[in-house]
XYZ file of C-alpha atoms in Angstrom:
438
model
C -53.479 70.290 22.637
C -54.148 73.644 21.012
C -57.122 75.838 20.455
C -59.096 76.922 17.368
C -56.254 79.096 16.054
C -55.415 76.598 13.309
C -52.950 74.560 15.349
C -53.487 70.870 16.164
C -55.834 69.759 18.901
C -56.000 65.955 19.147
C -53.964 64.281 16.418
C -54.739 60.582 16.841
C -56.069 58.546 13.886
C -59.347 57.765 15.655
C -59.898 61.474 16.315
C -59.311 62.306 12.669
C -61.695 59.585 11.483
C -64.352 60.837 13.916
C -63.836 64.420 12.730
C -64.215 63.393 9.063
C -67.433 61.534 9.917
C -68.748 64.601 11.738
C -67.987 66.810 8.730
C -69.745 64.318 6.461
C -72.843 64.409 8.685
C -72.835 68.212 8.773
C -72.285 68.792 5.072
C -75.770 68.173 3.739
C -74.381 65.861 1.060
C -76.441 63.769 -1.329
C -75.534 61.969 -4.557
C -78.265 60.533 -6.764
C -78.007 58.605 -10.030
C -80.023 60.375 -12.732
C -80.677 59.868 -16.446
C -78.322 61.729 -18.745
C -81.163 64.010 -19.855
C -81.565 65.337 -16.306
C -78.010 66.646 -16.055
C -77.825 70.425 -15.873
C -75.445 72.043 -18.419
C -74.196 68.678 -19.728
C -75.185 66.977 -22.956
C -74.136 64.780 -25.870
C -72.867 66.705 -28.884
C -75.031 65.914 -31.920
C -72.031 65.627 -34.270
C -69.639 63.429 -32.228
C -71.737 62.049 -29.391
C -69.120 63.358 -26.929
C -70.476 64.174 -23.464
C -69.520 67.801 -22.763
C -70.265 70.749 -20.485
C -72.023 73.749 -22.030
C -69.161 76.042 -20.957
C -66.523 74.011 -22.769
C -64.631 73.830 -19.458
C -64.140 71.158 -16.775
C -63.827 67.862 -18.718
C -65.508 65.799 -21.402
C -66.141 62.133 -22.120
C -64.908 61.225 -25.570
C -63.767 58.071 -27.350
C -60.282 56.579 -27.606
C -58.856 54.070 -30.072
C -55.535 52.475 -29.102
C -53.094 49.852 -30.361
C -49.939 48.752 -28.502
C -46.757 47.767 -30.395
C -48.704 47.600 -33.650
C -50.372 44.363 -32.538
C -53.957 44.116 -33.882
C -54.794 41.899 -30.930
C -54.383 44.899 -28.608
C -56.863 47.080 -30.523
C -59.136 48.737 -27.989
C -62.058 51.150 -28.220
C -63.319 52.820 -25.070
C -64.692 56.016 -23.551
C -62.057 58.187 -21.878
C -61.986 61.382 -19.810
C -60.434 64.287 -21.686
C -59.335 67.053 -19.324
C -56.409 68.973 -20.820
C -56.086 71.508 -18.005
C -53.617 70.885 -15.157
C -55.061 70.851 -11.650
C -53.375 71.573 -8.324
C -53.009 68.959 -5.595
C -51.354 70.803 -2.752
C -50.523 69.907 0.848
C -49.705 72.808 3.145
C -47.088 72.006 5.817
C -46.241 73.872 9.022
C -44.233 73.157 12.143
C -45.942 73.073 15.532
C -43.700 72.535 18.561
C -40.937 71.368 16.239
C -43.102 68.730 14.499
C -44.109 69.112 10.860
C -47.876 68.904 10.327
C -49.946 68.792 7.144
C -53.268 70.539 6.578
C -55.798 68.033 5.263
C -59.348 68.716 4.201
C -62.453 66.654 4.910
C -63.646 66.844 1.320
C -66.777 65.564 -0.290
C -66.522 64.035 -3.761
C -69.594 62.497 -5.420
C -67.872 59.233 -6.302
C -66.299 58.602 -2.887
C -67.513 55.579 -0.945
C -68.682 57.207 2.271
C -68.762 60.626 0.510
C -66.051 62.389 2.608
C -62.351 61.475 2.618
C -59.126 63.227 3.581
C -57.957 65.329 0.667
C -54.961 67.627 0.283
C -55.295 71.227 1.440
C -56.090 72.169 -2.152
C -57.565 69.726 -4.655
C -58.792 71.755 -7.578
C -58.862 71.780 -11.344
C -57.904 74.983 -13.094
C -61.599 75.514 -13.865
C -62.297 75.291 -10.128
C -59.653 77.672 -8.856
C -60.289 80.177 -11.662
C -63.977 79.945 -10.654
C -65.435 78.857 -13.972
C -68.305 77.455 -11.872
C -68.964 80.979 -10.443
C -68.857 79.492 -6.959
C -66.912 80.364 -3.840
C -63.106 80.734 -4.099
C -60.960 77.666 -3.437
C -59.727 78.038 0.120
C -55.903 78.254 0.589
C -55.149 78.328 -3.149
C -52.905 81.375 -2.548
C -50.313 79.076 -0.918
C -49.823 77.178 -4.191
C -50.257 79.586 -7.123
C -49.001 83.114 -7.667
C -46.438 85.025 -5.649
C -45.998 84.890 -1.894
C -45.852 81.114 -1.528
C -43.887 79.541 1.278
C -40.972 77.124 0.937
C -41.665 74.593 -1.804
C -40.795 71.040 -0.736
C -42.321 69.219 -3.708
C -43.599 70.462 -7.066
C -43.993 67.914 -9.870
C -46.441 67.022 -12.629
C -47.814 63.510 -12.285
C -50.138 61.402 -14.408
C -53.523 60.040 -13.473
C -55.100 56.714 -14.470
C -53.863 55.768 -17.916
C -56.866 53.556 -18.630
C -59.470 56.213 -17.813
C -57.831 59.570 -18.625
C -56.167 60.747 -21.823
C -52.899 62.633 -21.170
C -54.062 63.929 -17.782
C -51.550 65.577 -15.437
C -51.872 67.252 -12.056
C -49.399 69.432 -10.207
C -48.419 67.640 -6.977
C -47.143 70.115 -4.385
C -46.031 70.310 -0.763
C -45.445 73.858 0.468
C -44.219 74.753 3.962
C -45.418 78.012 5.485
C -44.611 79.975 8.612
C -47.618 82.268 8.192
C -50.783 82.139 10.237
C -53.384 79.978 8.524
C -57.009 80.845 9.076
C -58.771 77.943 10.809
C -61.809 76.323 9.258
C -63.983 73.448 10.432
C -63.329 71.425 7.251
C -59.522 71.527 7.656
C -57.254 69.891 10.235
C -53.516 69.716 10.912
C -52.167 66.148 11.188
C -48.701 64.650 11.465
C -47.084 62.364 8.924
C -47.307 59.540 11.461
C -51.062 60.009 11.751
C -51.390 59.926 7.964
C -49.403 56.695 7.987
C -51.798 55.161 10.497
C -54.759 56.335 8.405
C -53.279 54.644 5.334
C -54.314 51.404 7.049
C -57.954 52.536 7.279
C -59.952 51.590 4.196
C -61.289 54.385 1.972
C -60.100 57.229 4.218
C -57.039 58.907 2.630
C -58.088 59.921 -0.854
C -56.145 59.309 -4.039
C -54.928 62.880 -4.391
C -53.462 62.947 -0.886
C -51.743 59.632 -1.529
C -50.102 60.772 -4.755
C -48.798 63.968 -3.140
C -47.414 62.029 -0.167
C -45.627 59.657 -2.549
C -43.684 62.650 -3.872
C -42.518 63.757 -0.406
C -38.736 64.221 -0.024
C -38.026 61.332 2.337
C -35.145 58.872 2.529
C -35.061 55.363 3.958
C -31.284 55.401 4.337
C -30.648 51.949 2.898
C -27.377 51.541 1.010
C -27.094 49.172 -1.909
C -29.431 48.175 -4.722
C -29.784 45.363 -7.214
C -29.379 47.915 -10.013
C -27.560 51.226 -9.942
C -29.565 54.415 -10.405
C -28.068 54.764 -13.867
C -28.868 51.141 -14.658
C -32.482 51.594 -13.536
C -32.896 54.721 -15.666
C -31.265 53.036 -18.652
C -33.611 50.061 -18.347
C -36.614 52.382 -18.102
C -35.448 54.389 -21.124
C -35.065 51.156 -23.089
C -38.627 50.164 -22.144
C -39.939 53.466 -23.460
C -37.801 53.341 -26.595
C -38.796 49.784 -27.483
C -42.580 50.117 -27.036
C -45.033 51.919 -29.296
C -48.482 53.242 -28.548
C -50.952 54.541 -31.090
C -53.767 56.298 -29.246
C -56.154 58.720 -30.878
C -59.300 60.387 -29.708
C -62.378 59.427 -31.727
C -66.050 60.421 -31.427
C -67.754 58.837 -28.443
C -70.788 58.095 -30.559
C -68.729 55.984 -32.989
C -67.242 53.502 -30.502
C -67.901 49.932 -31.630
C -69.304 47.686 -28.925
C -70.558 50.504 -26.691
C -74.269 51.086 -26.125
C -75.954 54.221 -24.802
C -79.204 53.959 -22.872
C -81.056 56.796 -21.079
C -79.066 56.293 -17.866
C -75.745 54.704 -18.787
C -73.170 54.144 -21.505
C -71.860 50.581 -21.287
C -70.051 47.913 -23.224
C -72.368 45.430 -24.889
C -70.663 42.611 -22.969
C -70.963 44.559 -19.679
C -67.203 44.716 -19.141
C -64.698 47.400 -18.102
C -66.859 50.230 -16.741
C -70.008 52.258 -17.345
C -70.461 55.991 -17.824
C -73.294 57.266 -15.624
C -74.729 60.596 -14.442
C -75.272 61.930 -10.915
C -76.953 64.931 -9.315
C -75.117 66.307 -6.278
C -75.970 68.534 -3.314
C -73.179 69.743 -1.040
C -73.454 72.754 1.232
C -69.740 72.557 2.080
C -68.449 72.779 -1.499
C -67.701 75.839 -3.639
C -71.011 75.200 -5.461
C -74.033 73.968 -3.502
C -75.445 71.732 -6.250
C -74.422 70.412 -9.624
C -74.640 67.398 -11.916
C -71.933 65.542 -13.808
C -70.946 62.266 -15.471
C -68.811 59.684 -13.683
C -66.996 56.526 -14.793
C -68.238 53.546 -12.794
C -65.916 50.485 -12.750
C -67.629 47.131 -12.499
C -65.725 46.024 -9.415
C -62.516 46.507 -7.436
C -59.118 46.292 -9.070
C -55.844 45.085 -7.559
C -52.513 46.900 -7.109
C -49.677 45.036 -5.386
C -45.923 45.084 -5.009
C -43.862 41.997 -4.442
C -41.006 42.788 -2.083
C -37.814 41.011 -1.123
C -34.406 41.777 0.322
C -31.473 41.821 -2.056
C -28.159 41.782 -0.166
C -30.130 42.782 2.918
C -31.786 45.817 1.319
C -35.569 45.903 0.709
C -36.606 46.026 -2.956
C -39.922 46.288 -4.814
C -40.636 44.622 -8.159
C -41.773 47.316 -10.611
C -43.462 46.677 -13.945
C -43.037 48.832 -17.075
C -46.624 49.378 -18.210
C -48.153 50.721 -21.401
C -51.593 52.301 -20.976
C -53.531 54.122 -23.699
C -53.804 57.404 -21.803
C -50.134 57.774 -20.819
C -48.380 60.841 -22.156
C -45.039 59.037 -22.623
C -46.176 55.488 -23.511
C -44.594 53.724 -20.494
C -44.726 54.357 -16.753
C -43.634 52.147 -13.877
C -46.457 50.417 -12.077
C -46.546 47.932 -9.218
C -45.868 44.240 -9.799
C -49.584 43.619 -10.221
C -52.026 46.213 -11.486
C -55.295 45.065 -12.940
C -58.953 45.896 -13.351
C -61.802 43.878 -11.896
C -62.297 42.111 -15.237
C -58.647 41.042 -15.313
C -58.695 40.022 -11.635
C -61.675 37.719 -12.221
C -60.509 36.301 -15.560
C -60.174 32.519 -15.967
C -56.837 30.872 -15.132
C -54.357 31.397 -17.930
C -55.733 34.855 -18.738
C -54.908 36.486 -15.425
C -51.998 38.931 -15.093
C -48.592 37.627 -13.947
C -48.155 37.380 -10.163
C -51.874 38.068 -9.465
C -52.484 34.642 -7.954
C -49.226 34.940 -6.016
C -50.301 38.107 -4.212
C -53.948 37.126 -3.708
C -53.139 33.697 -2.291
C -50.258 34.840 -0.071
C -50.485 33.586 3.531
C -50.958 36.306 6.165
C -47.360 36.088 7.351
C -46.146 37.254 3.920
C -48.527 40.216 3.632
C -46.701 43.394 4.673
C -49.465 45.858 3.810
C -53.143 45.512 2.970
C -55.870 48.142 2.526
C -58.692 49.071 0.185
C -58.343 52.559 -1.255
C -60.744 54.355 -3.547
C -59.741 56.272 -6.647
C -60.540 59.856 -7.681
C -64.064 60.506 -6.398
C -64.520 63.545 -8.610
C -64.436 61.431 -11.766
C -65.086 57.800 -10.749
C -68.066 56.289 -8.945
C -67.011 53.932 -6.133
C -63.784 52.918 -7.868
C -61.913 50.753 -5.364
C -58.491 49.102 -5.454
C -57.231 46.306 -3.219
C -53.712 47.469 -2.332
C -51.099 44.989 -1.078
C -47.386 44.624 -0.476
C -46.435 40.942 -0.297
C -43.154 39.195 0.458
C -42.020 37.351 -2.659
C -42.452 33.619 -1.928
C -40.274 32.532 -4.848
C -36.766 31.207 -4.202
C -33.942 33.694 -3.794
C -32.409 34.619 -7.111
C -35.601 34.095 -9.108
C -35.107 35.940 -12.411
C -36.803 39.209 -13.263
C -39.311 38.553 -16.059
C -39.160 40.808 -19.128
C -40.596 44.208 -18.296
C -39.991 43.817 -14.531
C -37.113 45.098 -12.388
C -36.209 45.206 -8.707
C -35.830 48.753 -7.332
C -35.327 50.066 -3.809
C -37.848 52.374 -2.079
C -35.233 55.147 -2.169
C -34.901 54.773 -5.924
C -38.674 54.971 -6.383
C -38.934 58.038 -4.144
C -36.246 59.681 -6.281
C -38.202 58.853 -9.449
C -41.404 60.235 -7.909
C -39.673 63.614 -7.661
C -39.907 63.722 -11.478
C -43.012 63.551 -13.635
C -44.399 60.538 -15.453
C -42.060 57.879 -14.098
C -44.400 56.182 -11.574
C -48.067 55.637 -12.305
C -50.777 56.530 -9.823
C -51.177 52.989 -8.465
C -47.450 52.712 -7.778
C -47.611 56.089 -6.026
C -50.454 54.934 -3.769
C -48.349 52.009 -2.587
C -45.261 54.204 -2.301
C -47.260 56.562 -0.036
C -47.601 53.675 2.414
C -43.802 53.803 2.675
C -43.304 57.582 2.743
C -45.875 57.926 5.556
C -44.484 55.037 7.585
C -47.598 52.878 7.199
C -45.160 50.251 5.918
C -41.584 50.400 7.143
C -38.952 48.925 4.849
C-alpha cells in the first residue's frame, strides 16, 4: 500500500477494473451517432469524395484498390484510413519495492465498448502531441519524445490493421524511469502480473497496450525449436519475395459497390464494415468535445493460434498473410485471422483451421477472451481471441504459408518492425504478461 504520491496502492485486477469503471463514471463521456453533415470540421471533398478534416491533419477516409499476386479474383475496392503520421504508444515503467510496475491510463475512446479501457501511459498521434487540436498537452509525453528520457526497454515501429489502414505505423515504446512521476486520477501503476490477469477480462486492456506489451523484452527460456531462427527468417523472406501486392489509393467517391447515405457509407451488399460519424463529449480528454468518422465492422472477427509441443517445446502455428494496407506485403499473423463475414461464411468458404478452433472442446482451449480494437478509429470492433491445442495427430504437416515457431522466436521478431501483425501481437501479449504460460 502506498499513498497518492504516484506509487501503487492496491494492485489487484478487481481493484483496477473498479478504478477504470469509476473513471468512466466521472468522465462525463457521451458518444452519439450523427449524420455526416453534423460533423464539425469534417467533410467530403467535392473532387474526390474523400472524408477529410479541415486542418488537413489527423486522418482521412479514402479509397483503396488492391490485387494480390496479380489474380483478378482478389480485386478489392474498399474505404481505408489514411494516416501517414507516426503516433506514440508508450508505457512508462518504474520499480517500487523491487517490482517493476507500468503506468496505465483509464482512457476514453469513442469506439470502445464500455467507453474506458486501459491504455498505455501515452497513446497519441503526432497531431495530438503537437497539439494540432489546440487542446491540453498530452500528459507524460516528455518521457517518450525529446531529450531527458529514461532507460529505453523497447522502441519499435509496428503496423496496425492491414485491412483498415493504409501503411499505418505506430512507435511502440517501454521506457523505465527513476524520476518522480506526478500522480493523476486517470493513471495507475500496475504490475505485469496484474496486466496478465486483466488480459482474461473482456474488453479491458486496449489494443495499444496489448501491442506494446507484445514487444516487451521477455524470455520463456525454452530450448529447441522446429525451425532454427535462420530457417524461420529465411522462410519469412521467401514468403515476402514470392508474393505481390498492388495497392493504390483511389478517390473514395469512385469506389464501385459502395453507397453513401446521409449517415453511413456502406457496401451495397452490407458486407465488411460501414463508415459512420459520431459526436463526442469527454471532460477528461485533451479536447472536451469533437466529432469524427469511425469504421464500424459488422460483427466480431476471430484471431486464434493453434499450439502444440514439438520435442517438448511449445510452438505456435503462424500464417504469412498478405493484407492490402501492409507496408511490406506480408506479415505473420495467427493461425486463424478473419473478419465477421469470413467467420460466418458457408462451409467451404471459411478460412483454414477456423472450424478447428471454434469447435475445440474446453480442455483444448488454453486462452479465450474478447478484445476490442482501436477505439479511436473503429466503432465497437471486437475480436474473439483464442489459443487452442492442435487436435491433429503429431507430425501433421505445415500447410503452405504456415510454420511452427516458438514463443521466444515470436518475441524476438516483435522487437523488429513489421514482422508480426497486430492480431498476432494481441495473442503474444497474453504470453508476455503471463496470462497464458507456455
